[in-house]
């Protein structure tokens, strides 16, 4: 199919939306979008001074005068006309809380929760893989002035720079400012870049090679666009709640699938000399109440996660990412165990930096930092975008405030030195000092305008110097190296066939067998708005609406489509025009009663339906971030019913294609007689139509497997699967009481029969499993080897510098709203000792589960292998995803007192087999794979008495072979 090309010297053709016939620049000021969805008219500094957990800084009653309340409500209604009902519900609960408990409840600070203090922050540079980079970094950092160090750790402010995140340079030592750019699906706000399939589609491929290749292509595009730090991949949310708005950015609802996909993606990105960022650390499982003030309440929700669940579920893919050498971790908006995650010392210092041995830098999500000194001590290394508690006002919690904090001793110089060294070491580790690989000239595109000319600091009214900000460099690759090839492979292999009654698929390109006198051999009708182009592929800012075919979710993880092949266009090209008559009706409300002929003569009806959602700052069609339910949207369920009943006067075959950000409930139509095939096509990106056409006509044998469970109702997922849509307190509490039991683990525990289980997917061929063999390499022992000794971190001067070096240089020209590290005058210094947080002076013993990147090296030793023979017993070539699950039902000793899921995924491999071909698949099982987290011993423990059951099969419920270790 010929691709529609656009572009050249202006992005007006490439990056425009169309609204009521008027052309509107797609990339209008994002400040307006964020403010409209994140703030009220009340200045938040009235409520959150420098530490939201400081009881004395909570809002006085006087701040809530009636006029202010009415102004806030009026503003919210005018800004969010599409989510009035949500706002009303939130306000109703909010004011009922005030009425029931008075202002005391609203003023009540969050409880300390279950997150103990862990200080001081461990220094980086303790593992050999990073030793050379840390040595270089230390040599550079020791030459830096205090303002230069602060410059590197603090963003310059929203829209202060060409990227979505920018740090200041250390000019005296030749260290550049860094450019940070979204996101996990592609380069946000960039021209001539690929719109890859979403993470959930990548997970559905179960193909490690494609995970790596997509990451490498993504990293190459970032490097060629001048991006130092790519804000992806995403493994949080992990998909605890199937309706979660951002699940699509990750790879699926299992920690092992997420971890392997993330590690492969990171490997690909970082091989291109770009710093990968694993996010969102940790517990960011829903959009509702994730951020202060975004939902009226002054505090974000708290995700309350127990220690074992953190290690075995939510932290598992982050551990894989650290093991893969990821150089940046983004901490999330919400609280974890009632401490803001970007200021949670137990998570950042104790878990991430000590136990997991993370050597890179921790950056905040945009405005996720909620305290200044507190977050620095807790292990935050970089604040983004630099602004503090409000968007785009230039008032940072760090910047000059961090300079003051160092000078008055409230932030030790050693802590600042470590933060800076971690950032600089990451720059060296990824080879960004090598000009032959990375030019460090900054982005060659602007996130804030589509025009060639613009302002570098678009957020400051003082920047009057118009420059070339968009060079329109095409980074999509060419010919056999075109990234569209990878995008199409991922989209195709991430397409999951879940029903194929009577082997209706694949459809013949030439229609029915020839018959005497026949001209048209088959009639195919395409139905549904999701099949067409709608109002344009980039109609809404950040893809924040559901119209046309759904190729991505919405929010900061979305990108501008350089092109989007629609299903209708590709399907029409796929069939013989002489023998197959294809008509399309790209609407969810076809006039069937007035025009019954639309359906009467069809032999096959292909219905395209979808379910959309995304990040919480966008509201569309009554959905704000998280989906309201698991149903199809825009009347999709009824459309399927109507088409399937009427197709060919009840004699035709209906094929349903679902594009969705996550699971959808299909019970109302999946068993209708006319519905012969169902395809879960996930979010396929720019090659959407080509991918689905390849599967429908059999150019490619479908090989995708579900990266989540499709239940028969939302209730099937258990209480933990439900989004909290209404606050249950001034600080909403979301307790993960289901523990390890999310997705298929919950279904297994409670013997719930899913409609389609995790790991399930059909093929046009069949596979036979045989000869499972377990080989022991090491004997089981309860605990890993003792933690090895680590390298000493670099030693730098930790004396407080002369305050005079922090002053603005003479004649310095300031830009308003730009965040500088300098001070106007030398501040008065307090002589009394700074009141460090409780527990700051407690000496923390190093975790025995640590000792290297990814934890104790023994965790990664192979203790056993499992091999199995797979044979293609069907009539055509195909790919099979071989899955290995562990069970602990036959273990003995103290492990019998431990609660284990029925089965847990531990490994998978995807193989290609010709007809009648057989291959042997071998899995390596590490100590961590065979262990559970013991909360008392604070270590990974392997059940060493009895047998660990190993099962291999084609899905989580199609396990065909079993053996023991």
Short mmCIF file of C-alpha atoms in Angstrom, two decimals, residues 377-786:
data_model
loop_
_atom_site.label_atom_id
_atom_site.label_comp_id
_atom_site.label_asym_id
_atom_site.label_seq_id
_atom_site.Cartn_x
_atom_site.Cartn_y
_atom_site.Cartn_z
CA UNK A 377 17.60 13.82 51.53
CA UNK A 378 15.22 11.05 50.43
CA UNK A 379 17.22 10.39 47.26
CA UNK A 380 15.78 12.57 44.50
CA UNK A 381 18.58 13.63 42.11
CA UNK A 382 16.83 15.78 39.50
CA UNK A 383 13.61 17.79 39.64
CA UNK A 384 11.48 18.20 36.54
CA UNK A 385 10.53 20.45 34.90
CA UNK A 386 12.08 22.65 37.59
CA UNK A 387 8.96 24.54 38.65
CA UNK A 388 7.91 23.61 42.14
CA UNK A 389 4.29 23.41 43.20
CA UNK A 390 2.73 25.21 40.25
CA UNK A 391 3.16 24.95 36.53
CA UNK A 392 5.26 27.51 34.71
CA UNK A 393 5.71 30.11 37.44
CA UNK A 394 9.48 29.79 37.84
CA UNK A 395 9.20 29.23 41.59
CA UNK A 396 11.28 26.11 42.17
CA UNK A 397 11.64 23.92 45.22
CA UNK A 398 15.27 23.54 44.18
CA UNK A 399 17.14 26.03 41.97
CA UNK A 400 18.05 28.95 44.27
CA UNK A 401 16.30 27.19 47.18
CA UNK A 402 18.66 24.23 46.85
CA UNK A 403 21.60 26.64 46.72
CA UNK A 404 20.42 28.16 50.01
CA UNK A 405 19.83 24.74 51.52
CA UNK A 406 23.41 23.70 50.78
CA UNK A 407 24.83 26.93 52.14
CA UNK A 408 22.89 26.68 55.39
CA UNK A 409 23.71 23.00 55.83
CA UNK A 410 20.19 21.62 55.52
CA UNK A 411 21.24 19.63 52.44
CA UNK A 412 24.73 18.16 52.93
CA UNK A 413 27.20 18.98 50.19
CA UNK A 414 27.86 15.23 49.93
CA UNK A 415 24.22 14.65 48.95
CA UNK A 416 24.34 17.31 46.25
CA UNK A 417 27.67 15.96 45.02
CA UNK A 418 26.20 12.48 44.71
CA UNK A 419 23.13 13.70 42.82
CA UNK A 420 25.30 15.63 40.37
CA UNK A 421 27.80 12.80 40.01
CA UNK A 422 25.01 10.32 39.26
CA UNK A 423 23.73 12.55 36.43
CA UNK A 424 27.17 13.21 34.96
CA UNK A 425 28.18 9.53 35.30
CA UNK A 426 25.04 8.54 33.36
CA UNK A 427 26.06 10.95 30.60
CA UNK A 428 29.47 9.29 30.42
CA UNK A 429 28.04 5.78 30.76
CA UNK A 430 25.95 6.29 27.63
CA UNK A 431 28.85 7.74 25.69
CA UNK A 432 27.29 11.15 25.29
CA UNK A 433 30.72 12.74 25.76
CA UNK A 434 31.74 11.21 22.42
CA UNK A 435 30.95 13.82 19.77
CA UNK A 436 31.06 11.21 17.03
CA UNK A 437 28.01 9.61 18.66
CA UNK A 438 26.24 12.53 20.31
CA UNK A 439 26.64 16.18 19.35
CA UNK A 440 25.19 17.70 22.58
CA UNK A 441 23.88 20.64 20.56
CA UNK A 442 20.44 20.24 22.06
CA UNK A 443 17.15 19.35 20.33
CA UNK A 444 16.77 20.21 16.65
CA UNK A 445 13.02 20.55 17.14
CA UNK A 446 10.75 22.56 19.39
CA UNK A 447 8.07 21.10 21.62
CA UNK A 448 6.19 24.40 21.58
CA UNK A 449 5.68 25.45 17.97
CA UNK A 450 5.17 23.87 14.58
CA UNK A 451 6.95 26.69 12.77
CA UNK A 452 10.54 26.80 11.67
CA UNK A 453 11.15 29.98 13.65
CA UNK A 454 10.37 30.33 17.32
CA UNK A 455 11.73 31.03 20.78
CA UNK A 456 14.02 28.73 22.72
CA UNK A 457 12.41 29.82 25.98
CA UNK A 458 8.83 29.98 24.80
CA UNK A 459 7.44 30.19 28.33
CA UNK A 460 9.13 33.48 29.13
CA UNK A 461 7.64 36.74 27.86
CA UNK A 462 11.17 38.16 27.97
CA UNK A 463 12.52 35.91 25.22
CA UNK A 464 12.26 38.07 22.08
CA UNK A 465 15.04 36.38 20.15
CA UNK A 466 13.39 34.37 17.38
CA UNK A 467 15.57 31.57 16.02
CA UNK A 468 15.37 28.47 13.88
CA UNK A 469 13.95 25.96 16.35
CA UNK A 470 12.61 23.32 13.97
CA UNK A 471 15.01 21.82 11.45
CA UNK A 472 12.51 19.17 10.29
CA UNK A 473 15.06 16.37 10.32
CA UNK A 474 13.56 13.05 9.26
CA UNK A 475 14.66 10.33 11.68
CA UNK A 476 12.33 7.53 10.55
CA UNK A 477 14.96 5.56 8.66
CA UNK A 478 15.00 4.68 4.99
CA UNK A 479 14.62 1.69 2.70
CA UNK A 480 15.43 -1.59 4.50
CA UNK A 481 16.27 0.42 7.63
CA UNK A 482 12.94 2.22 7.74
CA UNK A 483 11.46 2.12 11.22
CA UNK A 484 8.05 1.61 9.68
CA UNK A 485 9.14 -1.99 9.03
CA UNK A 486 9.67 -2.57 12.75
CA UNK A 487 6.47 -0.71 13.60
CA UNK A 488 4.50 -2.91 11.20
CA UNK A 489 6.05 -6.12 12.57
CA UNK A 490 5.23 -5.14 16.13
CA UNK A 491 1.68 -4.15 15.22
CA UNK A 492 1.13 -7.41 13.35
CA UNK A 493 2.65 -9.72 15.96
CA UNK A 494 0.86 -7.77 18.69
CA UNK A 495 -2.50 -8.62 17.10
CA UNK A 496 -4.23 -11.38 19.08
CA UNK A 497 -6.76 -13.74 17.50
CA UNK A 498 -9.02 -14.99 20.29
CA UNK A 499 -11.90 -16.58 18.32
CA UNK A 500 -11.91 -18.22 14.90
CA UNK A 501 -14.99 -20.40 14.62
CA UNK A 502 -14.97 -22.73 11.65
CA UNK A 503 -11.56 -21.32 10.65
CA UNK A 504 -13.33 -18.40 8.98
CA UNK A 505 -9.96 -16.64 8.99
CA UNK A 506 -7.84 -16.12 7.04
CA UNK A 507 -10.03 -14.70 4.30
CA UNK A 508 -9.02 -15.46 0.74
CA UNK A 509 -7.71 -12.45 -1.17
CA UNK A 510 -9.51 -13.81 -4.21
CA UNK A 511 -12.84 -14.40 -2.54
CA UNK A 512 -14.83 -17.61 -2.99
CA UNK A 513 -13.70 -20.36 -5.40
CA UNK A 514 -14.47 -19.54 -9.00
CA UNK A 515 -17.88 -20.46 -10.37
CA UNK A 516 -19.25 -20.31 -13.87
CA UNK A 517 -20.44 -16.85 -14.77
CA UNK A 518 -19.37 -15.28 -11.50
CA UNK A 519 -17.89 -11.76 -11.58
CA UNK A 520 -17.87 -10.71 -7.93
CA UNK A 521 -16.93 -13.67 -5.80
CA UNK A 522 -17.29 -12.17 -2.35
CA UNK A 523 -18.84 -9.11 -0.75
CA UNK A 524 -17.13 -7.66 2.33
CA UNK A 525 -18.52 -4.79 4.37
CA UNK A 526 -16.38 -2.77 6.79
CA UNK A 527 -18.27 -1.11 9.64
CA UNK A 528 -17.42 1.21 12.49
CA UNK A 529 -15.88 4.59 13.05
CA UNK A 530 -12.74 2.82 14.21
CA UNK A 531 -12.09 1.62 10.66
CA UNK A 532 -11.65 5.09 9.17
CA UNK A 533 -9.62 8.26 9.46
CA UNK A 534 -12.29 10.30 11.23
CA UNK A 535 -11.39 13.98 11.50
CA UNK A 536 -7.70 13.35 11.11
CA UNK A 537 -5.01 11.35 12.87
CA UNK A 538 -3.80 14.31 14.95
CA UNK A 539 -7.15 15.97 15.52
CA UNK A 540 -6.81 16.36 19.30
CA UNK A 541 -3.96 17.59 21.48
CA UNK A 542 -1.97 14.60 22.77
CA UNK A 543 -4.50 12.32 21.01
CA UNK A 544 -7.00 13.30 23.70
CA UNK A 545 -10.21 12.16 22.03
CA UNK A 546 -11.66 9.01 20.54
CA UNK A 547 -12.35 9.56 16.86
CA UNK A 548 -11.33 7.63 13.80
CA UNK A 549 -9.26 4.47 14.15
CA UNK A 550 -7.59 4.13 17.54
CA UNK A 551 -3.83 3.80 17.20
CA UNK A 552 -2.77 5.06 20.62
CA UNK A 553 -4.11 6.12 24.00
CA UNK A 554 -3.94 9.74 25.09
CA UNK A 555 -1.64 11.85 27.21
CA UNK A 556 2.07 12.56 27.48
CA UNK A 557 2.82 9.05 26.23
CA UNK A 558 1.19 9.78 22.87
CA UNK A 559 2.84 11.22 19.76
CA UNK A 560 1.94 12.97 16.54
CA UNK A 561 1.30 10.50 13.74
CA UNK A 562 3.46 11.20 10.66
CA UNK A 563 0.86 9.09 8.86
CA UNK A 564 -1.75 6.56 9.90
CA UNK A 565 -2.77 3.70 7.62
CA UNK A 566 -6.45 3.11 8.31
CA UNK A 567 -7.96 -0.39 8.34
CA UNK A 568 -10.36 0.54 5.56
CA UNK A 569 -7.61 1.71 3.23
CA UNK A 570 -5.39 -1.31 3.84
CA UNK A 571 -8.17 -3.89 3.61
CA UNK A 572 -9.37 -2.53 0.30
CA UNK A 573 -5.85 -2.87 -1.04
CA UNK A 574 -5.44 -6.39 0.33
CA UNK A 575 -8.22 -8.02 -1.73
CA UNK A 576 -8.43 -8.65 -5.43
CA UNK A 577 -10.51 -5.82 -6.82
CA UNK A 578 -11.79 -8.06 -9.61
CA UNK A 579 -13.04 -10.81 -7.35
CA UNK A 580 -13.91 -9.15 -4.03
CA UNK A 581 -16.24 -6.17 -3.61
CA UNK A 582 -15.35 -4.17 -0.47
CA UNK A 583 -17.55 -1.38 0.85
CA UNK A 584 -17.03 0.64 4.00
CA UNK A 585 -19.35 2.38 6.43
CA UNK A 586 -17.04 4.24 8.88
CA UNK A 587 -19.71 5.04 11.44
CA UNK A 588 -21.04 3.44 14.59
CA UNK A 589 -24.58 4.39 13.63
CA UNK A 590 -25.25 3.05 10.15
CA UNK A 591 -28.83 3.61 8.98
CA UNK A 592 -29.62 -0.09 8.80
CA UNK A 593 -33.37 0.25 9.13
CA UNK A 594 -33.59 2.71 6.24
CA UNK A 595 -30.94 0.99 4.15
CA UNK A 596 -31.14 -2.76 4.84
CA UNK A 597 -29.21 -3.44 1.65
CA UNK A 598 -26.09 -2.26 3.50
CA UNK A 599 -26.09 -5.63 5.22
CA UNK A 600 -28.28 -7.88 3.11
CA UNK A 601 -25.78 -8.80 0.43
CA UNK A 602 -22.65 -9.00 2.57
CA UNK A 603 -20.85 -12.32 2.85
CA UNK A 604 -18.42 -11.09 5.50
CA UNK A 605 -18.88 -8.12 7.80
CA UNK A 606 -15.78 -6.74 9.55
CA UNK A 607 -16.71 -4.56 12.51
CA UNK A 608 -14.16 -2.21 14.07
CA UNK A 609 -14.82 -1.07 17.65
CA UNK A 610 -12.68 0.42 20.39
CA UNK A 611 -12.18 1.61 23.96
CA UNK A 612 -9.98 4.61 24.72
CA UNK A 613 -8.44 6.37 27.72
CA UNK A 614 -5.21 7.88 28.91
CA UNK A 615 -3.59 10.33 31.25
CA UNK A 616 -5.75 12.14 33.79
CA UNK A 617 -5.17 15.72 32.68
CA UNK A 618 -7.34 15.06 29.62
CA UNK A 619 -11.07 14.45 29.62
CA UNK A 620 -13.01 13.21 26.61
CA UNK A 621 -16.53 11.86 26.16
CA UNK A 622 -17.05 11.68 29.92
CA UNK A 623 -13.82 9.75 30.48
CA UNK A 624 -11.05 11.40 32.43
CA UNK A 625 -7.95 9.28 32.24
CA UNK A 626 -9.16 5.97 33.63
CA UNK A 627 -11.99 4.34 31.72
CA UNK A 628 -15.38 4.33 33.43
CA UNK A 629 -15.87 0.63 32.72
CA UNK A 630 -14.61 -2.20 30.50
CA UNK A 631 -17.24 -1.77 27.80
CA UNK A 632 -16.75 -0.78 24.23
CA UNK A 633 -17.25 2.93 23.65
CA UNK A 634 -19.43 4.99 21.34
CA UNK A 635 -22.10 2.30 21.07
CA UNK A 636 -19.67 -0.39 19.97
CA UNK A 637 -21.47 -3.28 21.66
CA UNK A 638 -24.74 -2.45 19.95
CA UNK A 639 -22.99 -2.01 16.62
CA UNK A 640 -21.56 -5.53 16.82
CA UNK A 641 -24.96 -6.96 17.69
CA UNK A 642 -26.72 -5.15 14.88
CA UNK A 643 -24.17 -6.09 12.25
CA UNK A 644 -23.84 -9.73 13.30
CA UNK A 645 -27.61 -10.28 13.24
CA UNK A 646 -28.13 -8.60 9.87
CA UNK A 647 -24.99 -9.56 7.99
CA UNK A 648 -26.03 -11.44 4.85
CA UNK A 649 -29.57 -11.66 6.29
CA UNK A 650 -28.19 -13.71 9.11
CA UNK A 651 -26.14 -16.00 6.88
CA UNK A 652 -22.99 -13.91 6.68
CA UNK A 653 -19.98 -14.10 8.94
CA UNK A 654 -19.01 -11.26 11.27
CA UNK A 655 -15.40 -10.58 12.25
CA UNK A 656 -14.92 -8.18 15.18
CA UNK A 657 -11.70 -6.19 15.54
CA UNK A 658 -11.12 -4.41 18.85
CA UNK A 659 -8.62 -1.58 19.32
CA UNK A 660 -8.32 -0.85 23.02
CA UNK A 661 -6.04 0.47 25.74
CA UNK A 662 -6.76 -2.67 27.78
CA UNK A 663 -9.22 -5.51 28.36
CA UNK A 664 -12.82 -5.13 27.22
CA UNK A 665 -15.82 -7.20 28.26
CA UNK A 666 -17.29 -8.95 25.22
CA UNK A 667 -20.01 -11.06 26.85
CA UNK A 668 -23.00 -9.34 25.26
CA UNK A 669 -22.00 -10.40 21.74
CA UNK A 670 -19.07 -12.82 21.64
CA UNK A 671 -21.30 -15.93 21.50
CA UNK A 672 -23.82 -14.62 19.00
CA UNK A 673 -24.18 -17.09 16.12
CA UNK A 674 -23.02 -14.58 13.53
CA UNK A 675 -19.82 -13.62 15.36
CA UNK A 676 -17.30 -16.04 13.88
CA UNK A 677 -14.00 -14.35 14.72
CA UNK A 678 -12.70 -11.84 17.27
CA UNK A 679 -9.35 -10.05 17.12
CA UNK A 680 -7.80 -7.97 19.89
CA UNK A 681 -5.62 -5.57 17.90
CA UNK A 682 -4.52 -3.45 20.89
CA UNK A 683 -2.95 -0.08 19.87
CA UNK A 684 -1.06 -0.62 16.62
CA UNK A 685 0.40 2.83 15.88
CA UNK A 686 0.95 4.25 12.39
CA UNK A 687 0.87 0.89 10.56
CA UNK A 688 -2.52 -0.04 11.99
CA UNK A 689 -4.33 -0.88 8.76
CA UNK A 690 -1.46 -2.81 7.21
CA UNK A 691 -1.11 -4.93 10.33
CA UNK A 692 -4.76 -5.95 10.55
CA UNK A 693 -5.00 -6.56 6.81
CA UNK A 694 -1.95 -8.85 6.98
CA UNK A 695 -3.68 -10.97 9.60
CA UNK A 696 -7.12 -10.98 7.98
CA UNK A 697 -5.91 -12.27 4.62
CA UNK A 698 -3.19 -14.52 6.02
CA UNK A 699 -0.12 -12.67 4.81
CA UNK A 700 1.00 -13.14 8.40
CA UNK A 701 -0.06 -15.98 10.67
CA UNK A 702 -1.29 -14.36 13.92
CA UNK A 703 1.02 -15.06 16.84
CA UNK A 704 0.07 -12.49 19.47
CA UNK A 705 -0.90 -13.56 22.97
CA UNK A 706 -2.95 -11.61 25.47
CA UNK A 707 -0.80 -9.55 27.87
CA UNK A 708 -3.76 -9.37 30.25
CA UNK A 709 -6.82 -11.41 31.19
CA UNK A 710 -10.19 -10.71 29.57
CA UNK A 711 -12.80 -11.38 32.22
CA UNK A 712 -16.53 -11.73 31.85
CA UNK A 713 -17.13 -8.66 34.01
CA UNK A 714 -15.19 -6.10 35.98
CA UNK A 715 -16.25 -7.93 39.15
CA UNK A 716 -14.18 -10.91 38.03
CA UNK A 717 -10.97 -8.98 38.69
CA UNK A 718 -11.76 -8.59 42.38
CA UNK A 719 -11.92 -5.49 44.59
CA UNK A 720 -8.33 -4.57 43.72
CA UNK A 721 -9.24 -4.33 40.07
CA UNK A 722 -11.56 -1.37 40.59
CA UNK A 723 -10.48 2.21 40.10
CA UNK A 724 -11.26 4.50 43.03
CA UNK A 725 -13.46 7.06 41.31
CA UNK A 726 -14.49 8.95 44.47
CA UNK A 727 -12.17 9.97 47.32
CA UNK A 728 -12.47 8.11 50.60
CA UNK A 729 -10.70 10.79 52.62
CA UNK A 730 -8.81 14.05 52.41
CA UNK A 731 -5.89 11.88 51.37
CA UNK A 732 -7.51 9.07 49.35
CA UNK A 733 -6.24 5.68 50.48
CA UNK A 734 -5.88 2.89 47.93
CA UNK A 735 -4.73 -0.18 49.84
CA UNK A 736 -3.49 -3.03 47.67
CA UNK A 737 -5.04 -5.62 49.97
CA UNK A 738 -5.13 -8.29 47.24
CA UNK A 739 -1.34 -8.43 47.48
CA UNK A 740 0.17 -10.68 44.83
CA UNK A 741 -3.20 -11.50 43.30
CA UNK A 742 -3.72 -9.28 40.28
CA UNK A 743 -5.03 -10.25 36.86
CA UNK A 744 -4.72 -14.01 36.15
CA UNK A 745 -3.43 -14.69 39.67
CA UNK A 746 -6.73 -13.42 41.11
CA UNK A 747 -8.72 -15.46 38.61
CA UNK A 748 -6.74 -18.60 39.51
CA UNK A 749 -7.00 -18.07 43.25
CA UNK A 750 -10.78 -17.68 43.14
CA UNK A 751 -11.41 -20.22 40.36
CA UNK A 752 -12.94 -17.55 38.13
CA UNK A 753 -13.33 -18.65 34.55
CA UNK A 754 -12.11 -15.85 32.27
CA UNK A 755 -13.45 -15.32 28.82
CA UNK A 756 -9.87 -15.38 27.51
CA UNK A 757 -6.96 -16.05 29.83
CA UNK A 758 -3.63 -14.30 30.16
CA UNK A 759 -1.19 -15.56 27.54
CA UNK A 760 -3.94 -16.86 25.24
CA UNK A 761 -3.95 -16.43 21.47
CA UNK A 762 -4.86 -18.52 18.43
CA UNK A 763 -2.90 -19.29 15.29
CA UNK A 764 -3.75 -20.51 11.78
CA UNK A 765 -1.68 -23.58 12.57
CA UNK A 766 -1.28 -25.93 15.55
CA UNK A 767 1.61 -26.87 17.83
CA UNK A 768 2.50 -29.96 19.82
CA UNK A 769 4.47 -29.89 23.11
CA UNK A 770 6.62 -32.83 24.26
CA UNK A 771 9.68 -33.95 26.19
CA UNK A 772 9.92 -31.50 29.09
CA UNK A 773 13.32 -31.98 30.76
CA UNK A 774 14.50 -30.22 33.94
CA UNK A 775 18.24 -30.06 34.61
CA UNK A 776 19.70 -28.93 37.93
CA UNK A 777 22.82 -26.80 37.88
CA UNK A 778 22.92 -25.74 41.50
CA UNK A 779 21.33 -27.23 44.59
CA UNK A 780 18.50 -25.39 46.28
CA UNK A 781 19.50 -23.39 49.34
CA UNK A 782 17.21 -21.09 51.29
CA UNK A 783 19.23 -17.88 51.08
CA UNK A 784 21.46 -16.37 48.41
CA UNK A 785 25.18 -16.01 48.95
CA UNK A 786 26.24 -13.19 51.29
#
